[in-house]
């Protein structure tokens, strides 16, 4: 077969048509996006679950979403000063009280997205300790330590206060780390039938995996039940009213969050992919967030 060479004009026209098609596609893609949103969060299993779920929902509605993992203090600062658009990880009224007090006038609190949380000291159910005030006499049972999470977290501040209130300074050391190192220590202790006390919270997947109990807190250092709130930057409602409405409507139960957290504990699982799967499997819940009253 004889190939007929393209004339210079035809070749130029073909190139321009291809370039135009690519440009139009880029414009169409830009027009499809409703904007960029940054969600700040802390690396707690509960907040990894909730933030990924909200990300998946916002992306379904046409937003480009970035997640920013920060310490609790930095998370509040990021939202307050506009480096992040919002968070669904504000533990109130006690855990993050100090952060809210510092930047409360610079953020908008949209209220609880999950009710019925709890903080405190947690031990395996077989451990022969039932109250924090027993730790002074039984410190050696738990290796003279409380295994905590990331330093500076509200839970750690409360645990430091508990050590002071219960006069445990000479008996107990608070070991900082992360949520992951805390659960790893708990896993190791339970596998070896050892006693351990950790700084814990509900909802958390560890209560579904192991038989655990909270130590009684007669001085009420950790307070009563808390809730997790959604907090956004000032001006988000005007800039992105649809995204604001979704964040305002976002609310679920500890059981629903627990489903996602357990999925995230599976080997080689991807929290983002798990969130998208959960969103796909719960269209009625998601519809309330997207189309419900804001």
PDB file of C-alpha atoms in Angstrom:
ATOM      1  CA  UNK A   1       0.000   0.000   0.000  1.00  0.00           C
ATOM      2  CA  UNK A   2       1.327   3.412  -0.980  1.00  0.00           C
ATOM      3  CA  UNK A   3       1.344   6.006   1.839  1.00  0.00           C
ATOM      4  CA  UNK A   4       0.533   9.543   0.758  1.00  0.00           C
ATOM      5  CA  UNK A   5       2.600  12.062   2.721  1.00  0.00           C
ATOM      6  CA  UNK A   6       0.575  14.598   4.661  1.00  0.00           C
ATOM      7  CA  UNK A   7       1.001  18.122   3.496  1.00  0.00           C
ATOM      8  CA  UNK A   8       2.498  20.595   5.928  1.00  0.00           C
ATOM      9  CA  UNK A   9      -0.865  22.334   6.251  1.00  0.00           C
ATOM     10  CA  UNK A  10      -2.701  19.077   7.046  1.00  0.00           C
ATOM     11  CA  UNK A  11      -0.112  18.068   9.602  1.00  0.00           C
ATOM     12  CA  UNK A  12      -0.352  21.488  11.257  1.00  0.00           C
ATOM     13  CA  UNK A  13      -4.130  21.288  11.295  1.00  0.00           C
ATOM     14  CA  UNK A  14      -4.070  17.844  12.884  1.00  0.00           C
ATOM     15  CA  UNK A  15      -1.676  19.038  15.583  1.00  0.00           C
ATOM     16  CA  UNK A  16      -3.838  22.048  16.356  1.00  0.00           C
ATOM     17  CA  UNK A  17      -6.990  19.909  16.535  1.00  0.00           C
ATOM     18  CA  UNK A  18      -5.289  17.538  18.986  1.00  0.00           C
ATOM     19  CA  UNK A  19      -4.015  20.440  21.066  1.00  0.00           C
ATOM     20  CA  UNK A  20      -7.464  21.993  21.060  1.00  0.00           C
ATOM     21  CA  UNK A  21      -9.054  18.739  22.155  1.00  0.00           C
ATOM     22  CA  UNK A  22      -6.581  18.449  25.016  1.00  0.00           C
ATOM     23  CA  UNK A  23      -7.170  22.058  26.035  1.00  0.00           C
ATOM     24  CA  UNK A  24     -10.935  21.582  25.988  1.00  0.00           C
ATOM     25  CA  UNK A  25     -10.618  18.430  28.078  1.00  0.00           C
ATOM     26  CA  UNK A  26      -8.521  20.334  30.616  1.00  0.00           C
ATOM     27  CA  UNK A  27     -11.051  23.154  30.748  1.00  0.00           C
ATOM     28  CA  UNK A  28     -13.908  20.706  31.144  1.00  0.00           C
ATOM     29  CA  UNK A  29     -12.064  18.936  33.969  1.00  0.00           C
ATOM     30  CA  UNK A  30     -11.415  22.258  35.718  1.00  0.00           C
ATOM     31  CA  UNK A  31     -15.057  23.225  35.305  1.00  0.00           C
ATOM     32  CA  UNK A  32     -16.154  19.868  36.770  1.00  0.00           C
ATOM     33  CA  UNK A  33     -14.205  20.507  39.989  1.00  0.00           C
ATOM     34  CA  UNK A  34     -16.046  22.511  42.604  1.00  0.00           C
ATOM     35  CA  UNK A  35     -12.816  23.540  44.307  1.00  0.00           C
ATOM     36  CA  UNK A  36     -10.055  22.341  46.610  1.00  0.00           C
ATOM     37  CA  UNK A  37     -10.709  21.404  50.228  1.00  0.00           C
ATOM     38  CA  UNK A  38      -8.169  20.491  52.901  1.00  0.00           C
ATOM     39  CA  UNK A  39      -9.285  18.402  55.867  1.00  0.00           C
ATOM     40  CA  UNK A  40      -7.026  18.343  58.929  1.00  0.00           C
ATOM     41  CA  UNK A  41      -7.010  15.334  61.262  1.00  0.00           C
ATOM     42  CA  UNK A  42      -5.026  13.518  63.919  1.00  0.00           C
ATOM     43  CA  UNK A  43      -3.711   9.984  63.412  1.00  0.00           C
ATOM     44  CA  UNK A  44      -6.227   8.354  65.720  1.00  0.00           C
ATOM     45  CA  UNK A  45      -8.030   5.346  64.272  1.00  0.00           C
ATOM     46  CA  UNK A  46     -11.378   7.069  64.759  1.00  0.00           C
ATOM     47  CA  UNK A  47     -10.284  10.229  62.951  1.00  0.00           C
ATOM     48  CA  UNK A  48      -8.592   8.317  60.135  1.00  0.00           C
ATOM     49  CA  UNK A  49     -11.920   6.573  59.567  1.00  0.00           C
ATOM     50  CA  UNK A  50     -14.147   9.652  59.731  1.00  0.00           C
ATOM     51  CA  UNK A  51     -11.903  11.958  57.723  1.00  0.00           C
ATOM     52  CA  UNK A  52     -11.510   9.450  54.897  1.00  0.00           C
ATOM     53  CA  UNK A  53     -15.265   8.909  54.768  1.00  0.00           C
ATOM     54  CA  UNK A  54     -15.920  12.659  54.542  1.00  0.00           C
ATOM     55  CA  UNK A  55     -13.225  12.932  51.887  1.00  0.00           C
ATOM     56  CA  UNK A  56     -14.897  10.203  49.819  1.00  0.00           C
ATOM     57  CA  UNK A  57     -18.288  11.927  50.056  1.00  0.00           C
ATOM     58  CA  UNK A  58     -16.903  15.349  49.115  1.00  0.00           C
ATOM     59  CA  UNK A  59     -15.023  13.867  46.180  1.00  0.00           C
ATOM     60  CA  UNK A  60     -18.205  12.211  44.936  1.00  0.00           C
ATOM     61  CA  UNK A  61     -19.744  15.685  44.904  1.00  0.00           C
ATOM     62  CA  UNK A  62     -16.940  17.075  42.748  1.00  0.00           C
ATOM     63  CA  UNK A  63     -14.406  18.520  45.192  1.00  0.00           C
ATOM     64  CA  UNK A  64     -10.666  17.926  45.181  1.00  0.00           C
ATOM     65  CA  UNK A  65      -9.855  16.882  48.738  1.00  0.00           C
ATOM     66  CA  UNK A  66      -6.510  16.797  50.498  1.00  0.00           C
ATOM     67  CA  UNK A  67      -6.025  15.304  53.951  1.00  0.00           C
ATOM     68  CA  UNK A  68      -3.453  16.827  56.307  1.00  0.00           C
ATOM     69  CA  UNK A  69      -2.240  14.716  59.246  1.00  0.00           C
ATOM     70  CA  UNK A  70      -1.231  16.919  62.185  1.00  0.00           C
ATOM     71  CA  UNK A  71      -0.905  16.965  65.936  1.00  0.00           C
ATOM     72  CA  UNK A  72      -4.069  18.010  67.753  1.00  0.00           C
ATOM     73  CA  UNK A  73      -2.729  21.489  68.499  1.00  0.00           C
ATOM     74  CA  UNK A  74      -1.549  22.015  64.919  1.00  0.00           C
ATOM     75  CA  UNK A  75      -4.876  20.746  63.579  1.00  0.00           C
ATOM     76  CA  UNK A  76      -6.794  23.453  65.446  1.00  0.00           C
ATOM     77  CA  UNK A  77      -4.271  26.070  64.392  1.00  0.00           C
ATOM     78  CA  UNK A  78      -4.528  25.023  60.740  1.00  0.00           C
ATOM     79  CA  UNK A  79      -8.304  25.472  60.699  1.00  0.00           C
ATOM     80  CA  UNK A  80      -8.160  28.707  62.689  1.00  0.00           C
ATOM     81  CA  UNK A  81      -5.720  30.349  60.290  1.00  0.00           C
ATOM     82  CA  UNK A  82      -7.123  28.953  57.052  1.00  0.00           C
ATOM     83  CA  UNK A  83      -4.392  26.432  56.250  1.00  0.00           C
ATOM     84  CA  UNK A  84      -7.150  23.807  56.424  1.00  0.00           C
ATOM     85  CA  UNK A  85     -10.826  24.232  55.638  1.00  0.00           C
ATOM     86  CA  UNK A  86     -12.159  22.018  58.369  1.00  0.00           C
ATOM     87  CA  UNK A  87     -11.887  18.945  60.569  1.00  0.00           C
ATOM     88  CA  UNK A  88     -14.262  16.293  61.851  1.00  0.00           C
ATOM     89  CA  UNK A  89     -11.949  15.435  64.753  1.00  0.00           C
ATOM     90  CA  UNK A  90     -12.661  17.916  67.555  1.00  0.00           C
ATOM     91  CA  UNK A  91     -13.108  16.043  70.839  1.00  0.00           C
ATOM     92  CA  UNK A  92     -15.183  18.179  73.188  1.00  0.00           C
ATOM     93  CA  UNK A  93     -15.893  19.425  75.768  1.00  0.00           C
ATOM     94  CA  UNK A  94     -12.806  18.157  77.647  1.00  0.00           C
ATOM     95  CA  UNK A  95     -10.119  16.626  75.440  1.00  0.00           C
ATOM     96  CA  UNK A  96      -9.631  19.583  73.089  1.00  0.00           C
ATOM     97  CA  UNK A  97     -10.942  22.239  75.457  1.00  0.00           C
ATOM     98  CA  UNK A  98      -7.577  24.002  75.678  1.00  0.00           C
ATOM     99  CA  UNK A  99      -7.357  24.330  71.893  1.00  0.00           C
ATOM    100  CA  UNK A 100     -10.912  25.601  71.549  1.00  0.00           C
ATOM    101  CA  UNK A 101     -10.227  28.192  74.228  1.00  0.00           C
ATOM    102  CA  UNK A 102      -7.233  29.487  72.274  1.00  0.00           C
ATOM    103  CA  UNK A 103      -8.779  29.754  68.791  1.00  0.00           C
ATOM    104  CA  UNK A 104     -12.531  29.514  69.361  1.00  0.00           C
ATOM    105  CA  UNK A 105     -13.179  32.989  67.999  1.00  0.00           C
ATOM    106  CA  UNK A 106     -11.380  32.110  64.746  1.00  0.00           C
ATOM    107  CA  UNK A 107     -13.322  28.944  63.853  1.00  0.00           C
ATOM    108  CA  UNK A 108     -16.927  27.863  63.445  1.00  0.00           C
ATOM    109  CA  UNK A 109     -18.085  24.916  65.529  1.00  0.00           C
ATOM    110  CA  UNK A 110     -20.775  22.987  63.621  1.00  0.00           C
ATOM    111  CA  UNK A 111     -21.582  20.710  66.549  1.00  0.00           C
ATOM    112  CA  UNK A 112     -21.290  16.962  67.149  1.00  0.00           C
ATOM    113  CA  UNK A 113     -20.814  14.463  64.335  1.00  0.00           C
ATOM    114  CA  UNK A 114     -20.600  11.552  66.783  1.00  0.00           C
ATOM    115  CA  UNK A 115     -22.071  11.207  70.277  1.00  0.00           C
ATOM    116  CA  UNK A 116     -21.097   8.869  73.096  1.00  0.00           C
ATOM    117  CA  UNK A 117     -17.324   8.997  73.249  1.00  0.00           C
ATOM    118  CA  UNK A 118     -15.335   8.211  76.367  1.00  0.00           C
ATOM    119  CA  UNK A 119     -11.780   8.681  77.621  1.00  0.00           C
ATOM    120  CA  UNK A 120      -9.883   7.002  80.418  1.00  0.00           C
ATOM    121  CA  UNK A 121      -7.449   4.346  81.512  1.00  0.00           C
ATOM    122  CA  UNK A 122      -8.037   0.918  80.001  1.00  0.00           C
ATOM    123  CA  UNK A 123      -6.871  -2.555  81.068  1.00  0.00           C
ATOM    124  CA  UNK A 124      -7.566  -6.109  79.920  1.00  0.00           C
ATOM    125  CA  UNK A 125     -10.660  -7.494  81.622  1.00  0.00           C
ATOM    126  CA  UNK A 126      -8.574 -10.151  83.392  1.00  0.00           C
ATOM    127  CA  UNK A 127      -6.454  -7.503  85.159  1.00  0.00           C
ATOM    128  CA  UNK A 128      -7.231  -7.431  88.881  1.00  0.00           C
ATOM    129  CA  UNK A 129      -7.557  -3.653  89.055  1.00  0.00           C
ATOM    130  CA  UNK A 130     -10.896  -1.875  88.804  1.00  0.00           C
ATOM    131  CA  UNK A 131     -10.181   1.751  89.732  1.00  0.00           C
ATOM    132  CA  UNK A 132      -7.483   4.350  89.093  1.00  0.00           C
ATOM    133  CA  UNK A 133      -7.026   4.872  92.813  1.00  0.00           C
ATOM    134  CA  UNK A 134      -5.746   1.259  93.115  1.00  0.00           C
ATOM    135  CA  UNK A 135      -2.761   1.951  90.863  1.00  0.00           C
ATOM    136  CA  UNK A 136      -0.655   3.378  93.698  1.00  0.00           C
ATOM    137  CA  UNK A 137      -0.624   0.033  95.523  1.00  0.00           C
ATOM    138  CA  UNK A 138      -0.626  -2.129  92.386  1.00  0.00           C
ATOM    139  CA  UNK A 139       1.792  -0.219  90.161  1.00  0.00           C
ATOM    140  CA  UNK A 140       4.110  -3.227  89.890  1.00  0.00           C
ATOM    141  CA  UNK A 141       1.242  -5.244  88.391  1.00  0.00           C
ATOM    142  CA  UNK A 142       1.286  -2.983  85.314  1.00  0.00           C
ATOM    143  CA  UNK A 143       5.058  -2.568  85.149  1.00  0.00           C
ATOM    144  CA  UNK A 144       4.887   0.832  86.901  1.00  0.00           C
ATOM    145  CA  UNK A 145       3.666   2.582  83.775  1.00  0.00           C
ATOM    146  CA  UNK A 146       0.749   3.842  81.735  1.00  0.00           C
ATOM    147  CA  UNK A 147       1.218   3.426  77.995  1.00  0.00           C
ATOM    148  CA  UNK A 148       0.018   6.595  76.314  1.00  0.00           C
ATOM    149  CA  UNK A 149      -0.248   8.070  72.832  1.00  0.00           C
ATOM    150  CA  UNK A 150       1.279  11.117  71.116  1.00  0.00           C
ATOM    151  CA  UNK A 151       2.673  13.754  73.487  1.00  0.00           C
ATOM    152  CA  UNK A 152       0.563  16.891  73.670  1.00  0.00           C
ATOM    153  CA  UNK A 153      -2.688  15.099  72.898  1.00  0.00           C
ATOM    154  CA  UNK A 154      -5.618  16.104  75.077  1.00  0.00           C
ATOM    155  CA  UNK A 155      -5.862  12.545  76.380  1.00  0.00           C
ATOM    156  CA  UNK A 156      -2.246  12.731  77.519  1.00  0.00           C
ATOM    157  CA  UNK A 157      -2.858  16.026  79.291  1.00  0.00           C
ATOM    158  CA  UNK A 158      -5.789  14.482  81.133  1.00  0.00           C
ATOM    159  CA  UNK A 159      -3.689  11.444  82.031  1.00  0.00           C
ATOM    160  CA  UNK A 160      -0.962  13.676  83.441  1.00  0.00           C
ATOM    161  CA  UNK A 161      -3.678  15.367  85.492  1.00  0.00           C
ATOM    162  CA  UNK A 162      -4.943  11.959  86.665  1.00  0.00           C
ATOM    163  CA  UNK A 163      -1.457  10.979  87.814  1.00  0.00           C
ATOM    164  CA  UNK A 164      -1.325  14.182  89.838  1.00  0.00           C
ATOM    165  CA  UNK A 165      -4.882  13.975  91.222  1.00  0.00           C
ATOM    166  CA  UNK A 166      -4.448  10.357  92.330  1.00  0.00           C
ATOM    167  CA  UNK A 167      -0.937  10.986  93.756  1.00  0.00           C
ATOM    168  CA  UNK A 168       0.670   8.484  91.393  1.00  0.00           C
ATOM    169  CA  UNK A 169       3.793  10.528  90.584  1.00  0.00           C
ATOM    170  CA  UNK A 170       6.105   8.263  92.626  1.00  0.00           C
ATOM    171  CA  UNK A 171       4.491   5.037  91.434  1.00  0.00           C
ATOM    172  CA  UNK A 172       3.603   5.414  87.761  1.00  0.00           C
ATOM    173  CA  UNK A 173       5.408   6.712  84.680  1.00  0.00           C
ATOM    174  CA  UNK A 174       3.452   7.903  81.639  1.00  0.00           C
ATOM    175  CA  UNK A 175       5.034   6.608  78.429  1.00  0.00           C
ATOM    176  CA  UNK A 176       4.270   8.639  75.307  1.00  0.00           C
ATOM    177  CA  UNK A 177       4.203   7.225  71.793  1.00  0.00           C
ATOM    178  CA  UNK A 178       1.325   7.056  69.347  1.00  0.00           C
ATOM    179  CA  UNK A 179      -2.015   5.351  68.921  1.00  0.00           C
ATOM    180  CA  UNK A 180      -0.266   2.597  66.980  1.00  0.00           C
ATOM    181  CA  UNK A 181       2.429   1.965  69.580  1.00  0.00           C
ATOM    182  CA  UNK A 182      -0.209   1.934  72.325  1.00  0.00           C
ATOM    183  CA  UNK A 183      -2.273  -0.767  70.620  1.00  0.00           C
ATOM    184  CA  UNK A 184       0.889  -2.730  69.750  1.00  0.00           C
ATOM    185  CA  UNK A 185       1.846  -2.775  73.436  1.00  0.00           C
ATOM    186  CA  UNK A 186      -1.701  -3.836  74.342  1.00  0.00           C
ATOM    187  CA  UNK A 187      -1.606  -6.616  71.732  1.00  0.00           C
ATOM    188  CA  UNK A 188       1.716  -7.921  73.022  1.00  0.00           C
ATOM    189  CA  UNK A 189       0.577  -7.888  76.656  1.00  0.00           C
ATOM    190  CA  UNK A 190      -2.660  -9.745  75.939  1.00  0.00           C
ATOM    191  CA  UNK A 191      -0.903 -12.383  73.816  1.00  0.00           C
ATOM    192  CA  UNK A 192       1.369 -13.064  76.788  1.00  0.00           C
ATOM    193  CA  UNK A 193      -1.398 -12.852  79.417  1.00  0.00           C
ATOM    194  CA  UNK A 194       0.305  -9.843  80.982  1.00  0.00           C
ATOM    195  CA  UNK A 195      -1.238  -6.895  82.757  1.00  0.00           C
ATOM    196  CA  UNK A 196      -1.056  -3.449  81.200  1.00  0.00           C
ATOM    197  CA  UNK A 197      -2.795  -0.097  81.530  1.00  0.00           C
ATOM    198  CA  UNK A 198      -3.155   2.221  78.538  1.00  0.00           C
ATOM    199  CA  UNK A 199      -4.662   5.627  77.889  1.00  0.00           C
ATOM    200  CA  UNK A 200      -7.652   4.811  75.705  1.00  0.00           C
ATOM    201  CA  UNK A 201     -10.820   6.116  74.181  1.00  0.00           C
ATOM    202  CA  UNK A 202     -14.132   5.050  72.668  1.00  0.00           C
ATOM    203  CA  UNK A 203     -14.886   4.586  69.816  1.00  0.00           C
ATOM    204  CA  UNK A 204     -11.828   2.483  69.078  1.00  0.00           C
ATOM    205  CA  UNK A 205     -11.429  -0.829  67.271  1.00  0.00           C
ATOM    206  CA  UNK A 206      -9.466  -2.302  70.201  1.00  0.00           C
ATOM    207  CA  UNK A 207     -12.721  -2.803  72.129  1.00  0.00           C
ATOM    208  CA  UNK A 208     -14.036  -4.983  69.302  1.00  0.00           C
ATOM    209  CA  UNK A 209     -10.829  -7.029  69.135  1.00  0.00           C
ATOM    210  CA  UNK A 210     -10.114  -7.576  72.841  1.00  0.00           C
ATOM    211  CA  UNK A 211     -12.053  -7.899  76.085  1.00  0.00           C
ATOM    212  CA  UNK A 212     -11.176  -4.651  77.847  1.00  0.00           C
ATOM    213  CA  UNK A 213     -12.500  -2.460  80.639  1.00  0.00           C
ATOM    214  CA  UNK A 214     -12.158   1.146  81.766  1.00  0.00           C
ATOM    215  CA  UNK A 215     -10.822   1.765  85.244  1.00  0.00           C
ATOM    216  CA  UNK A 216     -13.272   3.633  87.455  1.00  0.00           C
ATOM    217  CA  UNK A 217     -12.429   7.317  87.811  1.00  0.00           C
ATOM    218  CA  UNK A 218     -13.905   8.396  91.183  1.00  0.00           C
ATOM    219  CA  UNK A 219     -12.329  11.851  90.932  1.00  0.00           C
ATOM    220  CA  UNK A 220     -13.881  12.288  87.471  1.00  0.00           C
ATOM    221  CA  UNK A 221     -10.616  13.534  85.983  1.00  0.00           C
ATOM    222  CA  UNK A 222     -11.534  12.292  82.519  1.00  0.00           C
ATOM    223  CA  UNK A 223     -15.036  13.723  82.709  1.00  0.00           C
ATOM    224  CA  UNK A 224     -18.181  12.116  81.372  1.00  0.00           C
ATOM    225  CA  UNK A 225     -19.127  11.151  77.866  1.00  0.00           C
ATOM    226  CA  UNK A 226     -17.743  13.414  75.177  1.00  0.00           C
ATOM    227  CA  UNK A 227     -18.630  14.021  71.556  1.00  0.00           C
ATOM    228  CA  UNK A 228     -16.641  14.543  68.381  1.00  0.00           C
ATOM    229  CA  UNK A 229     -17.426  17.812  66.618  1.00  0.00           C
ATOM    230  CA  UNK A 230     -16.999  19.224  63.141  1.00  0.00           C
ATOM    231  CA  UNK A 231     -15.132  22.535  63.082  1.00  0.00           C
ATOM    232  CA  UNK A 232     -14.509  24.665  59.988  1.00  0.00           C
ATOM    233  CA  UNK A 233     -12.689  27.864  59.163  1.00  0.00           C
ATOM    234  CA  UNK A 234     -14.525  31.154  59.176  1.00  0.00           C
ATOM    235  CA  UNK A 235     -15.801  32.016  55.694  1.00  0.00           C
ATOM    236  CA  UNK A 236     -16.202  28.452  54.405  1.00  0.00           C
ATOM    237  CA  UNK A 237     -19.981  28.823  54.223  1.00  0.00           C
ATOM    238  CA  UNK A 238     -19.640  31.780  51.855  1.00  0.00           C
ATOM    239  CA  UNK A 239     -16.802  30.273  49.808  1.00  0.00           C
ATOM    240  CA  UNK A 240     -18.165  26.732  49.416  1.00  0.00           C
ATOM    241  CA  UNK A 241     -21.776  26.521  50.602  1.00  0.00           C
ATOM    242  CA  UNK A 242     -22.340  22.970  49.317  1.00  0.00           C
ATOM    243  CA  UNK A 243     -19.236  21.593  51.018  1.00  0.00           C
ATOM    244  CA  UNK A 244     -20.141  23.511  54.168  1.00  0.00           C
ATOM    245  CA  UNK A 245     -23.619  21.927  54.133  1.00  0.00           C
ATOM    246  CA  UNK A 246     -22.172  18.406  53.800  1.00  0.00           C
ATOM    247  CA  UNK A 247     -19.796  18.993  56.702  1.00  0.00           C
ATOM    248  CA  UNK A 248     -22.661  20.467  58.722  1.00  0.00           C
ATOM    249  CA  UNK A 249     -24.889  17.468  57.975  1.00  0.00           C
ATOM    250  CA  UNK A 250     -22.210  14.844  58.634  1.00  0.00           C
ATOM    251  CA  UNK A 251     -23.228  12.731  61.616  1.00  0.00           C
ATOM    252  CA  UNK A 252     -22.927   9.024  62.300  1.00  0.00           C
ATOM    253  CA  UNK A 253     -22.903   6.473  65.120  1.00  0.00           C
ATOM    254  CA  UNK A 254     -20.061   4.728  66.972  1.00  0.00           C
ATOM    255  CA  UNK A 255     -21.251   1.474  65.383  1.00  0.00           C
ATOM    256  CA  UNK A 256     -20.946   2.918  61.880  1.00  0.00           C
ATOM    257  CA  UNK A 257     -17.524   4.334  62.652  1.00  0.00           C
ATOM    258  CA  UNK A 258     -16.545   0.985  64.136  1.00  0.00           C
ATOM    259  CA  UNK A 259     -17.324  -0.759  60.844  1.00  0.00           C
ATOM    260  CA  UNK A 260     -14.777   1.413  59.064  1.00  0.00           C
ATOM    261  CA  UNK A 261     -12.172   1.154  61.821  1.00  0.00           C
ATOM    262  CA  UNK A 262     -12.322  -2.653  61.747  1.00  0.00           C
ATOM    263  CA  UNK A 263     -11.927  -2.638  57.969  1.00  0.00           C
ATOM    264  CA  UNK A 264      -8.843  -0.476  58.430  1.00  0.00           C
ATOM    265  CA  UNK A 265      -7.243  -3.075  60.714  1.00  0.00           C
ATOM    266  CA  UNK A 266      -7.217  -5.733  58.022  1.00  0.00           C
ATOM    267  CA  UNK A 267      -3.770  -6.548  56.694  1.00  0.00           C
ATOM    268  CA  UNK A 268      -2.630  -4.277  53.834  1.00  0.00           C
ATOM    269  CA  UNK A 269      -5.937  -2.394  53.880  1.00  0.00           C
ATOM    270  CA  UNK A 270      -6.184   1.164  52.570  1.00  0.00           C
ATOM    271  CA  UNK A 271      -8.283   3.508  54.765  1.00  0.00           C
ATOM    272  CA  UNK A 272      -9.229   5.627  51.746  1.00  0.00           C
ATOM    273  CA  UNK A 273     -10.389   2.630  49.709  1.00  0.00           C
ATOM    274  CA  UNK A 274     -12.247   1.279  52.758  1.00  0.00           C
ATOM    275  CA  UNK A 275     -13.977   4.631  53.175  1.00  0.00           C
ATOM    276  CA  UNK A 276     -15.077   4.657  49.541  1.00  0.00           C
ATOM    277  CA  UNK A 277     -16.408   1.114  49.935  1.00  0.00           C
ATOM    278  CA  UNK A 278     -18.355   2.067  53.070  1.00  0.00           C
ATOM    279  CA  UNK A 279     -19.801   5.134  51.332  1.00  0.00           C
ATOM    280  CA  UNK A 280     -20.885   3.001  48.360  1.00  0.00           C
ATOM    281  CA  UNK A 281     -22.583   0.520  50.694  1.00  0.00           C
ATOM    282  CA  UNK A 282     -24.486   3.158  52.708  1.00  0.00           C
ATOM    283  CA  UNK A 283     -26.210   5.389  50.128  1.00  0.00           C
ATOM    284  CA  UNK A 284     -29.101   6.319  52.432  1.00  0.00           C
ATOM    285  CA  UNK A 285     -26.769   7.621  55.129  1.00  0.00           C
ATOM    286  CA  UNK A 286     -24.674   9.526  52.626  1.00  0.00           C
ATOM    287  CA  UNK A 287     -27.803  11.005  51.004  1.00  0.00           C
ATOM    288  CA  UNK A 288     -28.751  12.535  54.356  1.00  0.00           C
ATOM    289  CA  UNK A 289     -25.355  14.194  54.546  1.00  0.00           C
ATOM    290  CA  UNK A 290     -25.480  15.489  50.974  1.00  0.00           C
ATOM    291  CA  UNK A 291     -29.146  16.482  50.738  1.00  0.00           C
ATOM    292  CA  UNK A 292     -30.286  16.825  54.341  1.00  0.00           C
ATOM    293  CA  UNK A 293     -31.175  20.059  56.060  1.00  0.00           C
ATOM    294  CA  UNK A 294     -28.099  22.086  56.863  1.00  0.00           C
TER     295      UNK A 294
END
